[in-house]
Short mmCIF file of C-alpha atoms and ligand atoms in Angstrom, two decimals:
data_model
loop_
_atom_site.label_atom_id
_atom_site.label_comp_id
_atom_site.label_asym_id
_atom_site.label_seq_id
_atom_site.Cartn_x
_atom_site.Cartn_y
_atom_site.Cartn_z
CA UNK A 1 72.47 225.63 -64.55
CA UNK A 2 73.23 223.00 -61.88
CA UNK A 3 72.73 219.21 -62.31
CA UNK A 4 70.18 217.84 -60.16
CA UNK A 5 71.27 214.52 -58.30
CA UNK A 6 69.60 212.30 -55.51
CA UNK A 7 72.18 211.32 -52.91
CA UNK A 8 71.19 208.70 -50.77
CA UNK A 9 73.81 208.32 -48.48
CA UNK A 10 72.68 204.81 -46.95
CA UNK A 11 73.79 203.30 -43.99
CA UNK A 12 77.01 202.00 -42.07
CA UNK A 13 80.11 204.08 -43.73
CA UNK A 14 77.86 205.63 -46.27
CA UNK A 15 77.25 209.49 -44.87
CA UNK A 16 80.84 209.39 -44.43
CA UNK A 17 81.06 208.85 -47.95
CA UNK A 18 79.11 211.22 -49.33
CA UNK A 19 80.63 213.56 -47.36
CA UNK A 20 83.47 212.73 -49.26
CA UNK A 21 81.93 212.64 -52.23
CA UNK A 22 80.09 216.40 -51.94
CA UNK A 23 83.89 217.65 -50.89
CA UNK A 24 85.44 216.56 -54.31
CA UNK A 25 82.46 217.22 -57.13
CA UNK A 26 82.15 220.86 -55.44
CA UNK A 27 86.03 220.79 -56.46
CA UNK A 28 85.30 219.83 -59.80
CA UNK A 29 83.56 222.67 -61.03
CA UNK A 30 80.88 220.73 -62.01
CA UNK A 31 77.48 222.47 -60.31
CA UNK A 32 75.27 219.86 -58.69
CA UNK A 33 72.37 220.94 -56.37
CA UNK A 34 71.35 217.55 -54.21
CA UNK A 35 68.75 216.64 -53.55
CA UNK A 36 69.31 214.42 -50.12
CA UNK A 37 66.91 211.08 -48.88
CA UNK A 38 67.63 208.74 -46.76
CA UNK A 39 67.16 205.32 -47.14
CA UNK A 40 67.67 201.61 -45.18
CA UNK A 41 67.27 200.46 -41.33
CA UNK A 42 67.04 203.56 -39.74
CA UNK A 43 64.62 204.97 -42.43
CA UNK A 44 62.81 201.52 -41.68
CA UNK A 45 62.22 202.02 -38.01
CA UNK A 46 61.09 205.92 -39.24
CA UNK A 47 58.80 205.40 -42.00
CA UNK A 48 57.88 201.54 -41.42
CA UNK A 49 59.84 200.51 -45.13
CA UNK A 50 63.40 200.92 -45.95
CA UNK A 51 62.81 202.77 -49.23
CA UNK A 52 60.31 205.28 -48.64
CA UNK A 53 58.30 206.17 -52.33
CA UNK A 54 59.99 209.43 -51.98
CA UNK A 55 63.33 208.37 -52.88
CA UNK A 56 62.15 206.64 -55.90
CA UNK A 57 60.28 209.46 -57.09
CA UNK A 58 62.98 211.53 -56.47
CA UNK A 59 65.45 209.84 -58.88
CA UNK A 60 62.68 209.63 -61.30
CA UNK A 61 62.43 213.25 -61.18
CA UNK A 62 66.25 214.17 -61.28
CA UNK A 63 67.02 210.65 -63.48
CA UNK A 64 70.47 210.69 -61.82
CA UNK A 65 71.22 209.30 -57.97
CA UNK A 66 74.34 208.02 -56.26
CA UNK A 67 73.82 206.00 -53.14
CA UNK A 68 76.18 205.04 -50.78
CA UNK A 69 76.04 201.09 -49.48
CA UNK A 70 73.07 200.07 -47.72
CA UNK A 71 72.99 197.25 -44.55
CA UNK A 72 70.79 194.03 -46.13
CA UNK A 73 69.55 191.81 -43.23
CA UNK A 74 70.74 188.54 -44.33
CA UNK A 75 68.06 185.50 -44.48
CA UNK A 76 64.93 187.32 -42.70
CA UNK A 77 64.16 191.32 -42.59
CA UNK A 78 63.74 193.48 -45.51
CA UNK A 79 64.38 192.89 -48.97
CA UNK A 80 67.72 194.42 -50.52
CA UNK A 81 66.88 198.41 -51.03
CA UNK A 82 69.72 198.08 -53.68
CA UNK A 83 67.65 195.62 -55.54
CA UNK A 84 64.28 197.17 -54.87
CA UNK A 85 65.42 200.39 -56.37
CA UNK A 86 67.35 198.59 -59.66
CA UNK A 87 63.67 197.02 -60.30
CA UNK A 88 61.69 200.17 -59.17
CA UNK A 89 63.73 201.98 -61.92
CA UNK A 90 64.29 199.41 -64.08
CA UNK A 91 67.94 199.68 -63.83
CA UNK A 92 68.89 196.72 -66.44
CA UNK A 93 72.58 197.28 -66.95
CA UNK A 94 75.13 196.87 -64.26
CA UNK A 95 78.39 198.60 -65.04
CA UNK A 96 81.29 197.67 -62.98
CA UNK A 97 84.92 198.96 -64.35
CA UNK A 98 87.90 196.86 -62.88
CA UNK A 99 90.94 199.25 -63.75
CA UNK A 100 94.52 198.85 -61.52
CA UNK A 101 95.26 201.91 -60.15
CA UNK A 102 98.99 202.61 -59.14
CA UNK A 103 99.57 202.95 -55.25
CA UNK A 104 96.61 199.85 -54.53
CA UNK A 105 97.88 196.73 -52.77
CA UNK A 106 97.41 193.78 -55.13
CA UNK A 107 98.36 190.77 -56.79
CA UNK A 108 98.26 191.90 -60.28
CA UNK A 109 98.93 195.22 -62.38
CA UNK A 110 97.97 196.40 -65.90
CA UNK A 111 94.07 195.15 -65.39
CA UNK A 112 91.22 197.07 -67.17
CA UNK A 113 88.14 195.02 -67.39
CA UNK A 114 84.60 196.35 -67.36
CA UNK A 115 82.03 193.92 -66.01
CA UNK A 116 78.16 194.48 -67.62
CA UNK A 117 76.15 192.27 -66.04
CA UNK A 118 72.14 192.14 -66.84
CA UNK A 119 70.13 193.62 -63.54
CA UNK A 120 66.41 192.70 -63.32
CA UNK A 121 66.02 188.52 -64.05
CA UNK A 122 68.06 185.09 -63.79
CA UNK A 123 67.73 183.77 -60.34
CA UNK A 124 67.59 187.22 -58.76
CA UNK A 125 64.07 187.34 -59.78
CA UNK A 126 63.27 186.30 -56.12
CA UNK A 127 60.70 183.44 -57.68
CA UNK A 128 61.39 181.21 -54.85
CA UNK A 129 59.12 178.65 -53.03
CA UNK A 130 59.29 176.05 -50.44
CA UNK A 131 58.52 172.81 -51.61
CA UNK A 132 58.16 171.02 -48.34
CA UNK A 133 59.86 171.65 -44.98
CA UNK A 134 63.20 170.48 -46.49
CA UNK A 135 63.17 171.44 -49.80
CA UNK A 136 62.93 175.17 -51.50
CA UNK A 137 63.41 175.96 -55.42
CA UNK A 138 64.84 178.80 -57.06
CA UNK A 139 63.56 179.75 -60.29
CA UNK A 140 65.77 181.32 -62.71
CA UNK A 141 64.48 183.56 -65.40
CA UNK A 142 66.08 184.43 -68.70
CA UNK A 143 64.37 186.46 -71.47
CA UNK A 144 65.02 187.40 -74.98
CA UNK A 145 64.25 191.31 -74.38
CA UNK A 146 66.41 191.43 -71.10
CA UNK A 147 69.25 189.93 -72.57
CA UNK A 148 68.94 192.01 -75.58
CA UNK A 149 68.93 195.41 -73.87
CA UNK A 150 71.75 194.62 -72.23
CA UNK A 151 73.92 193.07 -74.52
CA UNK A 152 73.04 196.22 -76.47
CA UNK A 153 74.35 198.16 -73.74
CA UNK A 154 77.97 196.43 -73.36
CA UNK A 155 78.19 196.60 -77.27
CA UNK A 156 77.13 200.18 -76.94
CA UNK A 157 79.85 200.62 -74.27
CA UNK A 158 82.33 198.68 -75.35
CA UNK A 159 82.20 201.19 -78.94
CA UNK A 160 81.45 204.34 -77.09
CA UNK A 161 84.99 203.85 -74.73
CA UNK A 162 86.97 202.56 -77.79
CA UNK A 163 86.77 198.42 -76.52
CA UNK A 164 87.79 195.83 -78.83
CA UNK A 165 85.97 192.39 -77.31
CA UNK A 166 83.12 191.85 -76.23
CA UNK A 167 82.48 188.07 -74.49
CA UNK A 168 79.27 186.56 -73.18
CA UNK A 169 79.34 184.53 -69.95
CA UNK A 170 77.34 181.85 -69.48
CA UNK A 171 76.75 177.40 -68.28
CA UNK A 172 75.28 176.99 -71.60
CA UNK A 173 76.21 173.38 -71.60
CA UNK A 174 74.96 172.54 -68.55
CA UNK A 175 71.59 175.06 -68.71
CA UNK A 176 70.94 174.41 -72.33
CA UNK A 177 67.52 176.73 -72.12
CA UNK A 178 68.37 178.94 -70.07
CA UNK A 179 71.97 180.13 -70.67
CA UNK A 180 71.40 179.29 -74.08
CA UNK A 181 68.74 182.00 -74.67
CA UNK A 182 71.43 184.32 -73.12
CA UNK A 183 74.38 183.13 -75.30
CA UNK A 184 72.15 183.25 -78.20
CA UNK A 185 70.78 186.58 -78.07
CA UNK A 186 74.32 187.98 -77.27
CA UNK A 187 75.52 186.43 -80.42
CA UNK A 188 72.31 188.25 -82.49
CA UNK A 189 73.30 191.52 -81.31
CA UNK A 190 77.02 191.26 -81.76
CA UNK A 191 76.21 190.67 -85.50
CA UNK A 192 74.93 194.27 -85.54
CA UNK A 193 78.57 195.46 -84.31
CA UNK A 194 80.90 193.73 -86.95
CA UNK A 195 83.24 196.56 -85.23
CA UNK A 196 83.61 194.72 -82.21
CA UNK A 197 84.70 191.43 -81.74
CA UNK A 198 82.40 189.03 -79.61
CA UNK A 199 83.27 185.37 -78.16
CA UNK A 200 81.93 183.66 -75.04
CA UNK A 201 83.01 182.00 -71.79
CA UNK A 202 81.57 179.08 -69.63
CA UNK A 203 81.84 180.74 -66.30
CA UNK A 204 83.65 178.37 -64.54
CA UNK A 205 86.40 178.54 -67.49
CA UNK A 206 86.16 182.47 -67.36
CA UNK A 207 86.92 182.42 -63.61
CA UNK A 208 90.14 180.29 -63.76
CA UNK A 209 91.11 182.49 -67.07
CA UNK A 210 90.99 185.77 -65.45
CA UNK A 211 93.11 184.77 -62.76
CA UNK A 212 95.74 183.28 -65.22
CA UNK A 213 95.39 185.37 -68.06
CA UNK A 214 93.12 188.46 -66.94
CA UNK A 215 94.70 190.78 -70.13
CA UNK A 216 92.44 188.26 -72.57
CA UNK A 217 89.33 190.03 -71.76
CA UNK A 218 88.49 193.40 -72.37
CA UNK A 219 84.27 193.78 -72.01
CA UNK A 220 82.35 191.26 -69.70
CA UNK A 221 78.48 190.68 -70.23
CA UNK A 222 76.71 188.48 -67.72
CA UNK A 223 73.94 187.35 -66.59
CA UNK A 224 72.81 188.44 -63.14
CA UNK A 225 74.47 186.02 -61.03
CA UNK A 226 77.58 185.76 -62.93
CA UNK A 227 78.03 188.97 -62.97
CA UNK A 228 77.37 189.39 -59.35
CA UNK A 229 80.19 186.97 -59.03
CA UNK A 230 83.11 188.01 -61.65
CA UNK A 231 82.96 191.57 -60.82
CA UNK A 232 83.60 190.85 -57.01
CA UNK A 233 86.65 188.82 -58.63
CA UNK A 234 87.41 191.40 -60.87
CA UNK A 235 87.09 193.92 -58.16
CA UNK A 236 89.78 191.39 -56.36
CA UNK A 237 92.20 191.54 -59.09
CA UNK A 238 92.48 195.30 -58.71
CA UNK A 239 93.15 194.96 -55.07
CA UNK A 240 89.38 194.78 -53.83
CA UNK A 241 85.95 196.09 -53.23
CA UNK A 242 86.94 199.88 -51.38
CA UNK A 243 88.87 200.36 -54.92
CA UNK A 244 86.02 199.19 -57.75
CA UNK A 245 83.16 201.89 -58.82
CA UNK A 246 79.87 201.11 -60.33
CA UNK A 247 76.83 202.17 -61.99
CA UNK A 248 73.00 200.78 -62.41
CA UNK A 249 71.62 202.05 -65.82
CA UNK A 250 68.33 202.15 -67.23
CA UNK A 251 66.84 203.76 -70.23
CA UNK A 252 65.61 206.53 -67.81
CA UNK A 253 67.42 207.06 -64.64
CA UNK A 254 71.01 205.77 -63.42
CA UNK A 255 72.01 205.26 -60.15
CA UNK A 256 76.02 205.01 -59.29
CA UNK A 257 77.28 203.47 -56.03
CA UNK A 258 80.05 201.82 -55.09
CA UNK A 259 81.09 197.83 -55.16
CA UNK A 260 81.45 197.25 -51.68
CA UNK A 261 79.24 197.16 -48.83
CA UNK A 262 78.19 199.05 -45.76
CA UNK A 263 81.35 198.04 -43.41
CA UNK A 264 79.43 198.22 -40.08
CA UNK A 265 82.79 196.80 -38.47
CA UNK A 266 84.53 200.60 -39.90
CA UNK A 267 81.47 203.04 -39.67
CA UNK A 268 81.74 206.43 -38.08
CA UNK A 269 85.19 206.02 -38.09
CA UNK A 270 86.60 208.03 -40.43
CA UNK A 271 88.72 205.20 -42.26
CA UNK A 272 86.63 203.94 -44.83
CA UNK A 273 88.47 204.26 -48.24
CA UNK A 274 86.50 206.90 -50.13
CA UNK A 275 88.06 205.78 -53.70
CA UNK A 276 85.13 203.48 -55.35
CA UNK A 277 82.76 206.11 -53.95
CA UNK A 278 84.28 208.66 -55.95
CA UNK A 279 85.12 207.51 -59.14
CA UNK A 280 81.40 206.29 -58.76
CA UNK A 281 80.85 209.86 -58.56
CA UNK A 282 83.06 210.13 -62.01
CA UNK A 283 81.06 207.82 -63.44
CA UNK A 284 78.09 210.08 -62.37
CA UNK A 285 79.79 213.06 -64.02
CA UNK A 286 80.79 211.19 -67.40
CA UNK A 287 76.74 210.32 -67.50
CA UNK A 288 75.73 213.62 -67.16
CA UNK A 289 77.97 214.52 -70.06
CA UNK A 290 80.40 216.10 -67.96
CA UNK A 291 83.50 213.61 -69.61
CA UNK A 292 86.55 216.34 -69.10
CA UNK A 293 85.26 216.93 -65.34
CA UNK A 294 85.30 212.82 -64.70
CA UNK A 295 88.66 212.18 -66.19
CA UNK A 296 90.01 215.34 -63.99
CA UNK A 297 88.12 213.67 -60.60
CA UNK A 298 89.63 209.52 -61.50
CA UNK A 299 92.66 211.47 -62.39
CA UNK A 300 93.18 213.25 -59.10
CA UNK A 301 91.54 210.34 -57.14
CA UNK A 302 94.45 208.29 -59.25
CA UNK A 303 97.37 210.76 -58.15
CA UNK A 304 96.41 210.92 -54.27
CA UNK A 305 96.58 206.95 -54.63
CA UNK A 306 99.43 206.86 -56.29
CA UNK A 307 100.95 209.51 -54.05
CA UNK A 308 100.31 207.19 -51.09
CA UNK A 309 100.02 210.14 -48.02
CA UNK A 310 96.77 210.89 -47.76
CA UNK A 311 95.50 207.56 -48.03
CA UNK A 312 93.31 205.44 -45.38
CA UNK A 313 94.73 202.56 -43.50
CA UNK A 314 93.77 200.07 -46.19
CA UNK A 315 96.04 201.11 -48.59
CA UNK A 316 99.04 201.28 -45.85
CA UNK A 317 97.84 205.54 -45.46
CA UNK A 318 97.46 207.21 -42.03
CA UNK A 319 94.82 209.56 -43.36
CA UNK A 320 90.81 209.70 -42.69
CA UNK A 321 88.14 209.53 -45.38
CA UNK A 322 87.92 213.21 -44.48
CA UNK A 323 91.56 213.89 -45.23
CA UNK A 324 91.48 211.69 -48.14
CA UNK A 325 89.05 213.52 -50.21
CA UNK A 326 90.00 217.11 -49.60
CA UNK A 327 93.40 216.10 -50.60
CA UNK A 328 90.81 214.63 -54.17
CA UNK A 329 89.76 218.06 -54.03
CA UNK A 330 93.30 220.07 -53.56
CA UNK A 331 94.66 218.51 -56.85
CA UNK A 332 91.26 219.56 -58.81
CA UNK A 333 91.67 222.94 -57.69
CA UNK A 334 95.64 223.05 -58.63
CA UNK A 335 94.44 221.58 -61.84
CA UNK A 336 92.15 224.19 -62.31
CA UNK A 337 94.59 226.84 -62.08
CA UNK A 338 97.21 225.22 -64.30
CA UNK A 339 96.48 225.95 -67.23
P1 NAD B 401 81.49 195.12 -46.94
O1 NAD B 401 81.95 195.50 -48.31
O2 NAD B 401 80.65 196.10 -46.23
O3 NAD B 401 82.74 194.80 -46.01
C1 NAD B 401 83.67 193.74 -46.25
C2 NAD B 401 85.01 194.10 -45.60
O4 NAD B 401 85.65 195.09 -46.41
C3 NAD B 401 84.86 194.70 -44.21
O5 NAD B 401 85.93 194.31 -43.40
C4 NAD B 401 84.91 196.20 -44.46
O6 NAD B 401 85.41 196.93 -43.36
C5 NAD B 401 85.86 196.28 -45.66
N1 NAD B 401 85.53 197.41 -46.52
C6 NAD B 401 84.46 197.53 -47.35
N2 NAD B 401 84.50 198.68 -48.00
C7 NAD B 401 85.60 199.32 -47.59
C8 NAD B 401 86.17 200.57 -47.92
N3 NAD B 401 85.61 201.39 -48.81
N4 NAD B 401 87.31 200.93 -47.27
C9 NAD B 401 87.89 200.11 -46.38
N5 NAD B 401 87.41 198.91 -46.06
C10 NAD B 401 86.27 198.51 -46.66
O7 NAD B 401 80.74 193.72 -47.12
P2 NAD B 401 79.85 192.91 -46.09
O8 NAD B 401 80.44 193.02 -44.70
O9 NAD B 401 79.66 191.60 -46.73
O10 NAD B 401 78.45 193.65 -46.11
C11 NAD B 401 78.03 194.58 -45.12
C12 NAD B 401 76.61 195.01 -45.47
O11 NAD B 401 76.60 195.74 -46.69
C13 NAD B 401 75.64 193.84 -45.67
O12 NAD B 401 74.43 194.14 -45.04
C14 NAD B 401 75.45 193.77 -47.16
O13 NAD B 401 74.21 193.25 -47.52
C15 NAD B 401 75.58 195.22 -47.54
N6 NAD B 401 75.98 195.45 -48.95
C16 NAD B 401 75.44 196.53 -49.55
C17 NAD B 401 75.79 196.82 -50.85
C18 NAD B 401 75.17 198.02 -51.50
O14 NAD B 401 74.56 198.84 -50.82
N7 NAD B 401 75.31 198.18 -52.79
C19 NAD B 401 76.73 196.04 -51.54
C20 NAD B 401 77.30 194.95 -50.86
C21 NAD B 401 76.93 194.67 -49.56
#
């Protein structure tokens, strides 16, 4: 019987990546029937709100989506729909693997980090007020059972995919309540994984390491903004954001997408690197159990990298998105003949 997924394809270079993305899982063998909303600006101007209950109540239904990037008015407008649907769905964990892949453009090689950073509180909350006309506060938000679930996810992670190290991030020295719960509560779980080994990080410390010494780390767990922040770096040391997949995961539903954003300055184009889109979509497949069918899809995404001639433009390639993908989806099928 066929998987059920939501695809939302989002805005900007988004349909072109899921048009990518339906090329190579129909390639994979895997059956998935989609189920297809929209979602964003143009839905906005529609429907009158960017994330029409429909989509929610879609993924709630199917308990798997992948979404392509959606456009964020920056300042004024409407709220993020990316962070409107991790709270709808109470998407807690953000999973964010950093892995080099061979063929990529970048400063370093040999990296494989994986980035879990806590989704729903800390100063994405959006508790913010204006004091008076020139002053506005932030508050940030920490909480025992937040921190728990996820730090139960990265330990949960880190033992399901064979990880040695887990470390919290943190500014407990400078945000003693705070940070401290975080660090804390991280340290209470780990004790329930003797298995795995568990340290910690001041941010500003874990920044300057991974740029020196990246191979230290194995697991990240972060708080919201942290996170936000060290998996853009991470996604930096393995050559950038059209390269590094992701995942939002909640006790329910998951949603996959990838790191980077909606490229208005490359939409409708046809040059938008398909890769974090798709091994987003391997992430997808290793959720829905399908583990042999997402190691064949990074594997072949891998290979057409590492090939280097049907790649886009950003990884020195002449090919389209288009191109790109059904060249994905040529190596699945060989693979499926060869025994
Ligand atoms: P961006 O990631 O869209 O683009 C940054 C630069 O990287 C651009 O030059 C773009 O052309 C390039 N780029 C991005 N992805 C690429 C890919 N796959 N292949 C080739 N080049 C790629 O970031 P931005 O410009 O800061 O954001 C644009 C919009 O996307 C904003 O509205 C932002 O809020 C939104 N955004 C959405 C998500 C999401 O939906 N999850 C995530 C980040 C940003």
């Amino acid at each position: 019987m066929a998987y059920r997924v939501t695809l939302i394809p989002g805005d900007g270079t988004g349909p072109e990546l899921a048009a990518a993305l339906e090329t190579v899982i129909a390639a994979s063998g895997v059956p998935v029937e989609w189920e297809r909303h929209d979602a964003g600006a143009a839905v906005l101007e529609r429907r009158g709100t960017p994330l029409p209950d429909e989509v929610v109540e879609s993924v709630r239904a199917t308990k798997v989506a992948i979404k392509g990037p959606i456009t964020t008015p920056v300042g004024a407008g409407f709220r993020s729909v990316n962070v409107a649907l991790r709270v709808a769905l109470d998407l807690y964990a953000c999973l964010r693997p950093a892995r080099s892949l061979a063929g990529v453009p970048s400063r370093f090689a040999g990296i494989d980090l994986v980035v879990v950073r806590e989704n729903t509180e800390d100063l994405y909350a959006g508790v913010e007020h204006q004091v008076t006309p020139d002053a506005a506060e932030s508050i940030k938000i920490i909480t025992r059972r937040a921190t728990e679930r996820v730090a139960r996810f990265a330990f949960d992670y880190a033992r399901a995919h064979g990880r040695r190290r887990v470390t919290a991030v943190h500014k407990a020295n400078i945000m003693k309540l705070t940070d401290g719960l975080f660090l804390r509560v991280a340290g209470e779980v780990a004790a329930d994984y003797p298995d795995i080994a568990f340290d910690d990080r001041i941010v500003d410390n874990l920044c300057q390491q991974l740029v020196m010494a990246p191979e230290r780390f194995d697991v990240l767990l972060c708080p919201n903004l942290y996170g936000d922040i060290v998996s853009d770096l991470c996604a930096g040391l393995i050559g950038g954001p059209g390269v590094a997949p992701g995942a939002n995961i909640g006790a329910e539903c998951a949603v996959f997408e990838a790191v980077h954003g909606s490229g208005p300055d490359i939409a409708g184009r046809d040059i938008v690197n398909p890769t974090a889109f798709l091994l987003s979509g391997a992430l997808m497949l290793e959720h829905l159990g399908e583990g042999a069918a997402a190691g064949r899809v990074y594997d072949a995404v891998a290979a057409v990298v590492a090939d280097g001639r049907q790649v886009t433009r950003d990884l020195g390639g002449t090919a389209g998105t288009q191109e790109f993908a059904r060249a994905v989806a040529a190596r699945l099928s060989a693979a499926a003949v060869t025994p």
